mmCIF file of C-alpha atoms in Angstrom:
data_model
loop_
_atom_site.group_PDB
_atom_site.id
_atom_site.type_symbol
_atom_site.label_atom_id
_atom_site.label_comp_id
_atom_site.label_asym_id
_atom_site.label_seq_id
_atom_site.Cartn_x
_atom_site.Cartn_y
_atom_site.Cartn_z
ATOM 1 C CA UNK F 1 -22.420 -3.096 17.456
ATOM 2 C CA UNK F 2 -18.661 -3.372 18.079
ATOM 3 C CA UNK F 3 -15.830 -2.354 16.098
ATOM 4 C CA UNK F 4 -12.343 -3.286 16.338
ATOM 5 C CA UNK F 5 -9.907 -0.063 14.938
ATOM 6 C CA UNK F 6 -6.511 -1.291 14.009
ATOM 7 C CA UNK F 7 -3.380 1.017 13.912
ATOM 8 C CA UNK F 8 -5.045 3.097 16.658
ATOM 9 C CA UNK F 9 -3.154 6.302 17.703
ATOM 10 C CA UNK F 10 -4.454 8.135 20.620
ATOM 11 C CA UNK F 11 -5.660 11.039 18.140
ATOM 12 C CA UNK F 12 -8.014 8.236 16.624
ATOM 13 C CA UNK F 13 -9.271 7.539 20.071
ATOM 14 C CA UNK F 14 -9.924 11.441 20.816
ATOM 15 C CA UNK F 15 -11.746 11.740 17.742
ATOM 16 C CA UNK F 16 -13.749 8.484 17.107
ATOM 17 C CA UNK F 17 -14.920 8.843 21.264
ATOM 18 C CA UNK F 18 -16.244 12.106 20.925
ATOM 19 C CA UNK F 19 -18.125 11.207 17.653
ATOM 20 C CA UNK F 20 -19.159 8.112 18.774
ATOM 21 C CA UNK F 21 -21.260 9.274 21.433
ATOM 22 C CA UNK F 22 -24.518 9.224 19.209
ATOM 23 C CA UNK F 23 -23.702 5.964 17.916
ATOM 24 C CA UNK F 24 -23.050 4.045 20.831
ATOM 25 C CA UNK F 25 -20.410 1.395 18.877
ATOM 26 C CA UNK F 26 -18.592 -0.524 21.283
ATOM 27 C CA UNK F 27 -15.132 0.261 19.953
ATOM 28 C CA UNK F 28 -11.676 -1.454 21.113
ATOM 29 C CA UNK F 29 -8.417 0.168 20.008
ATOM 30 C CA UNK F 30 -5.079 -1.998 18.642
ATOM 31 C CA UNK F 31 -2.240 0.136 17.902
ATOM 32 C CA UNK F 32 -0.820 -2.480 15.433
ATOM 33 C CA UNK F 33 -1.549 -2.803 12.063
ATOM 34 C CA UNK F 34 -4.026 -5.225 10.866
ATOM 35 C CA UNK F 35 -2.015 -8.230 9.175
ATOM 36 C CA UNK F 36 -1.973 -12.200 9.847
ATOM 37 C CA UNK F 37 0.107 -11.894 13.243
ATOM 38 C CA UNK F 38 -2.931 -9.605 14.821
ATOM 39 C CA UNK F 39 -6.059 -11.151 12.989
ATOM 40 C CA UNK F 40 -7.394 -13.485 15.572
ATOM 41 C CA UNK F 41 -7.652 -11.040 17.681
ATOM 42 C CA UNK F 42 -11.083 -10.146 16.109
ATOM 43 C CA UNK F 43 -13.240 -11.626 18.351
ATOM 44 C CA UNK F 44 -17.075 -10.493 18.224
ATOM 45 C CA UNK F 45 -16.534 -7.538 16.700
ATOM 46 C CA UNK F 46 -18.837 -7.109 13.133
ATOM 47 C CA UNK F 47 -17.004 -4.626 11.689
ATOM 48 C CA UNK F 48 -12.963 -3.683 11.717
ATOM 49 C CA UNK F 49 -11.820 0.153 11.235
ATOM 50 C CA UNK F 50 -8.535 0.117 8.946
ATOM 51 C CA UNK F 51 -6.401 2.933 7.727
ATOM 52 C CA UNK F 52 -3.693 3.115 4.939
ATOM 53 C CA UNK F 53 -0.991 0.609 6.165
ATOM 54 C CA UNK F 54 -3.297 -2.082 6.826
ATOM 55 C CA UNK F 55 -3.224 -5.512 4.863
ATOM 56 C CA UNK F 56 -6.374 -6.639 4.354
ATOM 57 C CA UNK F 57 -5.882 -9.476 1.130
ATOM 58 C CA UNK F 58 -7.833 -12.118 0.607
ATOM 59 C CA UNK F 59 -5.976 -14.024 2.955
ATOM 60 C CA UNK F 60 -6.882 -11.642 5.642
ATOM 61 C CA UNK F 61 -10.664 -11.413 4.492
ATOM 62 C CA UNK F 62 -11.188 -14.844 4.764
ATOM 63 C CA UNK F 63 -10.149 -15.108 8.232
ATOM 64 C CA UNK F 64 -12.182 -11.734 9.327
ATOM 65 C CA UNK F 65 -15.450 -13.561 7.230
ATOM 66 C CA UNK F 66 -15.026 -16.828 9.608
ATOM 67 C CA UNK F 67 -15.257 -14.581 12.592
ATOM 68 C CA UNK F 68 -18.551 -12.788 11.504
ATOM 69 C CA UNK F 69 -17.169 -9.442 10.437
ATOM 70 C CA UNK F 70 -19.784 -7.585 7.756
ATOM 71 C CA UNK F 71 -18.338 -4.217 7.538
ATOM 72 C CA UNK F 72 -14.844 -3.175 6.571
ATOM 73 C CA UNK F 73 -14.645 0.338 7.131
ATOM 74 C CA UNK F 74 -11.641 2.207 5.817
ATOM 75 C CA UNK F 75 -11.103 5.707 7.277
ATOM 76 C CA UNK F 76 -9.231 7.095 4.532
ATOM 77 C CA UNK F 77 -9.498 7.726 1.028
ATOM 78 C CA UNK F 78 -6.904 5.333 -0.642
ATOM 79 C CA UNK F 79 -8.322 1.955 -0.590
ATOM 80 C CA UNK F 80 -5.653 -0.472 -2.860
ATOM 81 C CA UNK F 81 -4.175 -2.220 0.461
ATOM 82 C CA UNK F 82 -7.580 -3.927 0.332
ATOM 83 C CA UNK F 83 -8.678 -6.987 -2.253
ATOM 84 C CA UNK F 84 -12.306 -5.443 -2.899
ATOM 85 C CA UNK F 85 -12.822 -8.702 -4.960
ATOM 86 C CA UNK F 86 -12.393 -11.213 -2.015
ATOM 87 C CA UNK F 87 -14.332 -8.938 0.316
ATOM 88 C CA UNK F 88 -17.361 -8.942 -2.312
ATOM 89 C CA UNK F 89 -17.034 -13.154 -1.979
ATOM 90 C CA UNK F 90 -17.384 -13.303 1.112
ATOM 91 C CA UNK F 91 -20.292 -10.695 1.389
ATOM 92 C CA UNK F 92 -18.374 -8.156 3.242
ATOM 93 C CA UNK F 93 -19.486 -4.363 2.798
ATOM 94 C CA UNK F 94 -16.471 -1.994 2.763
ATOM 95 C CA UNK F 95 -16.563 1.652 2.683
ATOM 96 C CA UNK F 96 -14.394 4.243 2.811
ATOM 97 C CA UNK F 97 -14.088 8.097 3.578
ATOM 98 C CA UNK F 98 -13.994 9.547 -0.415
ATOM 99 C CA UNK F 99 -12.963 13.065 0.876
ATOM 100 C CA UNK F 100 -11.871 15.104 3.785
ATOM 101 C CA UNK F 101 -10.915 18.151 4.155
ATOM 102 C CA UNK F 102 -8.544 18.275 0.491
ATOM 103 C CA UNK F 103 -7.249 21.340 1.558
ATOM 104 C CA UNK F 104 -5.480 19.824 4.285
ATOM 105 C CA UNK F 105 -3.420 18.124 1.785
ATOM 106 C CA UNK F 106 -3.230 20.279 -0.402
ATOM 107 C CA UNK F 107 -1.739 23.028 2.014
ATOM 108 C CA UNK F 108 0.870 20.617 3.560
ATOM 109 C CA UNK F 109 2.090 20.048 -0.044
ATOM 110 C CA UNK F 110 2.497 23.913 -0.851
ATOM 111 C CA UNK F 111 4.687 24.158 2.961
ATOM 112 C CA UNK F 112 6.860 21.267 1.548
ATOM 113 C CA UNK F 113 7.392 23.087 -1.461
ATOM 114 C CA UNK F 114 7.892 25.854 -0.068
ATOM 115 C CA UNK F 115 10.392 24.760 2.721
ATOM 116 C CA UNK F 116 12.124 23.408 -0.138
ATOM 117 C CA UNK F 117 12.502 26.380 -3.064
ATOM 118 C CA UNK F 118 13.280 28.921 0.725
ATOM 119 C CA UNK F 119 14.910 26.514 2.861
ATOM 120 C CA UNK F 120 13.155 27.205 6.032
ATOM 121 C CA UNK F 121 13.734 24.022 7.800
ATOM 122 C CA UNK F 122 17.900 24.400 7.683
ATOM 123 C CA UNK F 123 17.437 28.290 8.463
ATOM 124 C CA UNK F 124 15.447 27.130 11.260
ATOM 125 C CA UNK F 125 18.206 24.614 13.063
ATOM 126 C CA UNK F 126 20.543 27.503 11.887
ATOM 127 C CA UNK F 127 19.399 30.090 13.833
ATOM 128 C CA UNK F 128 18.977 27.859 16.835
ATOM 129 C CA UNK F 129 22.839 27.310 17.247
ATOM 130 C CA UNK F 130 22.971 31.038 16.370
ATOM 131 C CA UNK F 131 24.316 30.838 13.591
ATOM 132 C CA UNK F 132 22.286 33.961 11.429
ATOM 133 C CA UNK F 133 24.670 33.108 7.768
ATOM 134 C CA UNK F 134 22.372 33.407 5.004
ATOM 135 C CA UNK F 135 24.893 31.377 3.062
ATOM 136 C CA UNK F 136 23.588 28.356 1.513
ATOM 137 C CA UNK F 137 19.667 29.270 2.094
ATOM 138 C CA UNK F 138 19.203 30.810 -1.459
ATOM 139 C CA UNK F 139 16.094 29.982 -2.808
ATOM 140 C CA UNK F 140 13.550 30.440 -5.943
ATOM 141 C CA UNK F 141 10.214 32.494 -6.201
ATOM 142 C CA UNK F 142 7.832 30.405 -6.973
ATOM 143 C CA UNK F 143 5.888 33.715 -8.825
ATOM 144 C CA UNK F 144 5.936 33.302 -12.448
ATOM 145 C CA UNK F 145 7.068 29.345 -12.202
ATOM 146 C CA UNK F 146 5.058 26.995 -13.896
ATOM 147 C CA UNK F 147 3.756 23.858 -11.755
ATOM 148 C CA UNK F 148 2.930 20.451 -13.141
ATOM 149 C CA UNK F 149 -0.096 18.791 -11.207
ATOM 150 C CA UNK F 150 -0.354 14.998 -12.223
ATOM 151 C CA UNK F 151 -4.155 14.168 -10.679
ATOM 152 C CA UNK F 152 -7.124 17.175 -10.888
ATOM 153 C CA UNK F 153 -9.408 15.436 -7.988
ATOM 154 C CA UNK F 154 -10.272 16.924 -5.211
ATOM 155 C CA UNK F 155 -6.474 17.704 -3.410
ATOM 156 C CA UNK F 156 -5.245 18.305 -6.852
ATOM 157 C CA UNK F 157 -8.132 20.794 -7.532
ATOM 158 C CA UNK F 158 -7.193 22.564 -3.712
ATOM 159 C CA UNK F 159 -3.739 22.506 -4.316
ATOM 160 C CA UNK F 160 -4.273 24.279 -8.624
ATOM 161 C CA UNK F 161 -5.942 26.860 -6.487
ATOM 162 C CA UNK F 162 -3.322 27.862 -4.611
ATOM 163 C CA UNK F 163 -0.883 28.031 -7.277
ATOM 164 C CA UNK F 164 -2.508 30.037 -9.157
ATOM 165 C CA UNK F 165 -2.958 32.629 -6.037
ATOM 166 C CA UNK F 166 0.697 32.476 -6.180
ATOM 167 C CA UNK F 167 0.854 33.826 -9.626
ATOM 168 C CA UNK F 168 2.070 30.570 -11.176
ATOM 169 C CA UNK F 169 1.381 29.232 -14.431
ATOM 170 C CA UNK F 170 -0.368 25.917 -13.706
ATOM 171 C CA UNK F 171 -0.916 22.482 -16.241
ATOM 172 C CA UNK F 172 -2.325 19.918 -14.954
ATOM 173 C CA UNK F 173 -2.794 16.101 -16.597
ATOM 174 C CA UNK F 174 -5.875 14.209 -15.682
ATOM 175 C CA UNK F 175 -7.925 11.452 -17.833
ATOM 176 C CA UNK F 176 -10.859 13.435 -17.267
ATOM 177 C CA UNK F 177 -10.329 17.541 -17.003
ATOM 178 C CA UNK F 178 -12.308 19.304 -14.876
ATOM 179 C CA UNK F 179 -13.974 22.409 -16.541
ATOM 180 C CA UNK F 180 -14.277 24.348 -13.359
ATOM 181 C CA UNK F 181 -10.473 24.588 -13.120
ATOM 182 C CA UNK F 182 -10.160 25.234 -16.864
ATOM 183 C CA UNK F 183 -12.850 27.925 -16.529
ATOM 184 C CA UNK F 184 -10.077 29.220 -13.522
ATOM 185 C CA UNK F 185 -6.935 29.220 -15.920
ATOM 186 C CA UNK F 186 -5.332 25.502 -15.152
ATOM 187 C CA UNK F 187 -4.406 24.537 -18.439
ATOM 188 C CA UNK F 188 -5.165 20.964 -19.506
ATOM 189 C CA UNK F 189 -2.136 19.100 -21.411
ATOM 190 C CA UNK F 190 -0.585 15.811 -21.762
ATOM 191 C CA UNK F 191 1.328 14.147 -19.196
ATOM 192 C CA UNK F 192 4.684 14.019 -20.946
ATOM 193 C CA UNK F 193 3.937 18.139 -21.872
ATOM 194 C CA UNK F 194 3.425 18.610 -17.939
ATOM 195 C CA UNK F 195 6.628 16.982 -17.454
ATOM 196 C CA UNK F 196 8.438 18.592 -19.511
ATOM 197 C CA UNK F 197 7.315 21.987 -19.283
ATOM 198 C CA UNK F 198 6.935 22.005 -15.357
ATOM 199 C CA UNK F 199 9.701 23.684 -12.509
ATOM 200 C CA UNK F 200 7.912 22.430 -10.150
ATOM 201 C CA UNK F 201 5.549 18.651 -10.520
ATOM 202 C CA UNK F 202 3.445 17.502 -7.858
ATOM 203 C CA UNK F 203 1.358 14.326 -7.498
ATOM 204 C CA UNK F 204 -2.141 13.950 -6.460
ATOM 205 C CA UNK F 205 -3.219 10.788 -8.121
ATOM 206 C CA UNK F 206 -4.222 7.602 -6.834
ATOM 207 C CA UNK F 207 -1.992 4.403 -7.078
ATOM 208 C CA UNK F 208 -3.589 1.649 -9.295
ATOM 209 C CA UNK F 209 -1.693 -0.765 -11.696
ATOM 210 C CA UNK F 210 -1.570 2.223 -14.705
ATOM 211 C CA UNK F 211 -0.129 4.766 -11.954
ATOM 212 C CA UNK F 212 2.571 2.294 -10.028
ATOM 213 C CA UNK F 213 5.815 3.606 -10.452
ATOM 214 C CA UNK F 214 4.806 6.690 -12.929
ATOM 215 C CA UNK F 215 7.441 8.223 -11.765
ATOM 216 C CA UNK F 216 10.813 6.013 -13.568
ATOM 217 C CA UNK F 217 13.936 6.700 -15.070
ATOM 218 C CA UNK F 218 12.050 7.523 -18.273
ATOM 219 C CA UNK F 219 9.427 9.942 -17.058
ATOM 220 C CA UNK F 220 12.079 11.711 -14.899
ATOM 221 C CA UNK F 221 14.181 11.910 -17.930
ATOM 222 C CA UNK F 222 11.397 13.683 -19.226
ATOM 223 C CA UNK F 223 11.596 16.643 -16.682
ATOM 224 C CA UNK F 224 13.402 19.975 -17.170
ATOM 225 C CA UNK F 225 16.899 19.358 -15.258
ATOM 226 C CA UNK F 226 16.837 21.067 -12.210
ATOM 227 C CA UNK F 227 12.644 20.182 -11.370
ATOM 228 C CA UNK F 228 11.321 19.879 -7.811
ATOM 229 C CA UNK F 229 8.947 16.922 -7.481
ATOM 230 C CA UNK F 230 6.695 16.830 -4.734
ATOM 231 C CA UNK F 231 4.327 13.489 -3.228
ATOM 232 C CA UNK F 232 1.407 13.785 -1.037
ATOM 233 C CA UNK F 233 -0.293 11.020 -2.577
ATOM 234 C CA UNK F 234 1.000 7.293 -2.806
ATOM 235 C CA UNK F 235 4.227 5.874 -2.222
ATOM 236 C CA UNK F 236 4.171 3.608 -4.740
ATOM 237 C CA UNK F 237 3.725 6.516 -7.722
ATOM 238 C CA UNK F 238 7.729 6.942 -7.388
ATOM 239 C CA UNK F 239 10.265 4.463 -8.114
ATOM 240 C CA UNK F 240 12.476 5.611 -5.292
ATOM 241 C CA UNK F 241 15.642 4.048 -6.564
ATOM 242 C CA UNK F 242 15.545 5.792 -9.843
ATOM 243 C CA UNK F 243 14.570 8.945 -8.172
ATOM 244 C CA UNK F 244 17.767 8.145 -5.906
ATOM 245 C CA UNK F 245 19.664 8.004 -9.283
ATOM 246 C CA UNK F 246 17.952 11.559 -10.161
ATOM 247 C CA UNK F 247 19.243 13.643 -7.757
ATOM 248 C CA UNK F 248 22.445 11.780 -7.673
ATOM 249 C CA UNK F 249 22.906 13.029 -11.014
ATOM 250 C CA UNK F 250 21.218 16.748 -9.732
ATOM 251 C CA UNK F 251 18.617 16.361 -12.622
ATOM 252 C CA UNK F 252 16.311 16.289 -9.931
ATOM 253 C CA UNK F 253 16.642 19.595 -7.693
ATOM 254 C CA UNK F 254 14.572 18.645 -4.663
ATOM 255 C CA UNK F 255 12.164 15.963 -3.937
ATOM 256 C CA UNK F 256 9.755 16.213 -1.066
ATOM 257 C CA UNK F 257 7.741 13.182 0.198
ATOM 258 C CA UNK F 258 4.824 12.891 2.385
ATOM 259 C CA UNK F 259 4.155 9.280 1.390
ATOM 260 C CA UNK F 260 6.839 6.182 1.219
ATOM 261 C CA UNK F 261 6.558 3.028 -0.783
ATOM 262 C CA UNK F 262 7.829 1.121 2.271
ATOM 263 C CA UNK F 263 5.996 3.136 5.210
ATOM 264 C CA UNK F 264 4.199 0.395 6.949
ATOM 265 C CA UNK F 265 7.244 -0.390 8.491
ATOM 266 C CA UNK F 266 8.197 3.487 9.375
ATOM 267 C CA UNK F 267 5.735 6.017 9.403
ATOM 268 C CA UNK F 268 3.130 6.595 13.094
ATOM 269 C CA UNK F 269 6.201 4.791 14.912
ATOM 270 C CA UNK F 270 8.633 6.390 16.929
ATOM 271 C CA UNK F 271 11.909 4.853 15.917
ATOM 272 C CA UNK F 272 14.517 7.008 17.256
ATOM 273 C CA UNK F 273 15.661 4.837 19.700
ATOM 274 C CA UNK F 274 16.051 2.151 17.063
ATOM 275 C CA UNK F 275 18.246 1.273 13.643
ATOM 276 C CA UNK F 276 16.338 1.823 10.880
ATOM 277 C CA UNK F 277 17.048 -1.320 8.753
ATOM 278 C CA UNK F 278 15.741 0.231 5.035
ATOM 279 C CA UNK F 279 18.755 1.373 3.584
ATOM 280 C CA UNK F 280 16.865 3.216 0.671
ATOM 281 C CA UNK F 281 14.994 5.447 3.419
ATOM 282 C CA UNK F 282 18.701 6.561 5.153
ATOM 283 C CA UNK F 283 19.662 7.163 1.682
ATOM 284 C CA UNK F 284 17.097 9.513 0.788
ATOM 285 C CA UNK F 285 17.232 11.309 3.976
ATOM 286 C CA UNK F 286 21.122 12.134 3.332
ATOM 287 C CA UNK F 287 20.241 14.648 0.679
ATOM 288 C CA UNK F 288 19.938 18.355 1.665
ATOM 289 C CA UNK F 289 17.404 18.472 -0.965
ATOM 290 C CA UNK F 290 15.445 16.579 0.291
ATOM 291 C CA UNK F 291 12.315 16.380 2.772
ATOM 292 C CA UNK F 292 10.707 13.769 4.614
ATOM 293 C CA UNK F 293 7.326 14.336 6.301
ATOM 294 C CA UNK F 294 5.985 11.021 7.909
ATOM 295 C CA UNK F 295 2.509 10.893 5.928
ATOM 296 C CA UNK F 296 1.232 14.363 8.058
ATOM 297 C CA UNK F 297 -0.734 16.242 5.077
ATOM 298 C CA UNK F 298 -4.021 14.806 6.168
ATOM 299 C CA UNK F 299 -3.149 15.844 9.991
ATOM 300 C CA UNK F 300 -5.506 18.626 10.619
ATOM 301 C CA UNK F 301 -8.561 18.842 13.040
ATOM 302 C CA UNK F 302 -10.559 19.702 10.458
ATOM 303 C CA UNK F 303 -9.179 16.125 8.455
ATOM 304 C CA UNK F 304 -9.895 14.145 11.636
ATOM 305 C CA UNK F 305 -13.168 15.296 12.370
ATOM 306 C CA UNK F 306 -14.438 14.799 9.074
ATOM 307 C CA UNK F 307 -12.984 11.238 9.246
ATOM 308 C CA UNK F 308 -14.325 10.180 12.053
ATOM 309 C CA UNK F 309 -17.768 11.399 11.477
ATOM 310 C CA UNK F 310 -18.062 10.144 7.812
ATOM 311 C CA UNK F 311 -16.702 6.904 9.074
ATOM 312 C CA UNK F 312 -18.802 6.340 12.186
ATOM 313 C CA UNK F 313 -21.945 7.472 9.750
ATOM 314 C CA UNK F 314 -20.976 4.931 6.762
ATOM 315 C CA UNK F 315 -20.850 1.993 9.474
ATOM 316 C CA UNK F 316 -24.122 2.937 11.064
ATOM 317 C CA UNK F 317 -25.794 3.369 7.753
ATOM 318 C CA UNK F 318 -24.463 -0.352 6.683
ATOM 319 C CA UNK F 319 -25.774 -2.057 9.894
ATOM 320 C CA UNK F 320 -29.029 -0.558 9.427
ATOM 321 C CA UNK F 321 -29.046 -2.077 5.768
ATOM 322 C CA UNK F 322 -28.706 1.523 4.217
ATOM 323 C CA UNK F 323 -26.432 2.938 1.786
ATOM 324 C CA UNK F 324 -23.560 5.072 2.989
ATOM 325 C CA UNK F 325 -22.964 8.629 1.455
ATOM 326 C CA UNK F 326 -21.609 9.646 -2.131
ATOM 327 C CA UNK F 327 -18.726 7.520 -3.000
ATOM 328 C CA UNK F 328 -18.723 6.309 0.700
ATOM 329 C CA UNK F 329 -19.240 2.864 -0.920
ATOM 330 C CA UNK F 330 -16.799 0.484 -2.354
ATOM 331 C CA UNK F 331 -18.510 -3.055 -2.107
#
């Protein structure tokens, strides 16, 4: 069987190859993203390998149905860049990777917060031009703060955990609690109590129509002035403009984002021989408050081997007219 990845980085190729072995997929690599320029280049291949910042509409569906493809297979968790509805019309299987490894995640948000509230990463280009001032770099314990966690699934779970090993109070908002967590002290409580109680909110929900833009010049209002908001999740959970207007106004402390409405044009590239065109990305990167990191939380070997073997499995388990694991499934 062959299998065409799109937005192929060379990690994906060390990963998928060595997993691949007991497969025996005939796999061919594209380092661009999968969108109407790149489509026709499917050519034989019955199944396509797509990650976040792939478009695959119904546009793109139709085209990849013409050419014989059966299996989309997403290796990732988030699956709304992809129009379930057409593939089911055309009688195209898609699956996805529901989990892997949520405390990588999880742990990447906790260093963003805490480069944040401690200000490692100007201390660390401080030092470097040897300049040892601890002016400037005063910071917050994050002992005895309470953290807001919007989303209670698996990375939201991980990352409750770790809070409370850090001696914070932790509420969490989810539409259905988990009683594990309650049973470990993470109090349950309404998303505009969360807000509004929290020093510290942190997303881990995924982005559907009811969660697009949660985060708005009413639900920051919300927040205690001075809150740090953190997103590992979705881009598309935070109005960026009004968050702009936030910490403008310094109602918002410190925002740190792993994830960027407008990515697909950004993040996995190396730019810095180039002008970067969005305005609203230069503008948030102008704030000493706050911190970029280009879509890294899931970045661990532990991440990427689970990725790459779930994904490889769900495929094989499709061709061979088999079901692929829990929640491995999405049409």
């Amino acid at each position: 069987m062959k299998i065409l990845f799109f937005s192929a980085k060379p990690y994906d190729k060390q990963f998928f190859n060595v997993y691949n072995e007991p497969y025996g997929f005939e796999i061919e690599y594209l380092e661009t993203h999968l969108g109407p320029h790149i489509v026709n280049a499917v050519d034989g291949q019955e199944a396509v390998c797509v990650f976040v910042n792939d478009k695959v509409n119904a546009e793109i569906i139709s085209v990849l149905a013409s050419k014989g493809v059966k299996i989309i297979a997403l290796r990732c968790a988030g699956f709304n860049n992809v129009d379930l509805e057409a593939a089911r019309a055309h009688g195209i299987r898609v699956c996805r990777v529901p989990e892997y490894s949520p405390e990588a995640v999880a742990e990447h948000t906790v260093a963003m917060l805490l480069t944040l509230v401690r200000k490692t990463h100007k201390a660390y280009n401080r030092v470097r031009e040897q300049n040892f001032s601890l002016n400037g770099l005063l910071g917050f314990n994050l002992h005895g703060k309470t953290i807001g966690v919007v989303g209670t699934g698996k990375i939201g779970g991980a990352f409750c955990r770790i809070m409370k090993g850090f001696g914070c109070r932790v509420l969490a908002y989810d539409l259905f609690p988990n009683t594990d967590l309650q049973a470990a002290g993470i109090e349950y409580q309404s998303l505009e109590a969360v807000l509004s109680t929290a020093d510290v909110v942190s997303l881990h929900c995924p982005l559907n129509p009811a969660t697009h833009y949660l985060i708005n010049e009413n639900t920051l209002a919300m927040m205690k002035p001075g809150v740090t908001l953190i997103n590992t999740s979705r881009g598309g959970l935070i109005n960026t403009a009004h968050a702009i207007d936030a910490l403008k106004s310094k109602h918002l402390a410190n925002l740190a984002i792993d994830v960027y409405e407008q990515e697909e044009k950004l993040f996995f590239k190396d730019l810095s021989e180039n002008i970067i065109e969005d305005d609203t990305i230069q503008r948030l990167m102008s704030f000493p408050n706050v911190l970029v990191t280009a879509h890294q939380a899931f970045f661990t070997e532990e991440a990427l081997t689970e990725i790459a073997q779930v994904t490889l499995q769900n495929v094989d388990r499709l061709r061979r007219g088999e079901e692929p694991a829990q929640g491995g499934s999405l049409v």
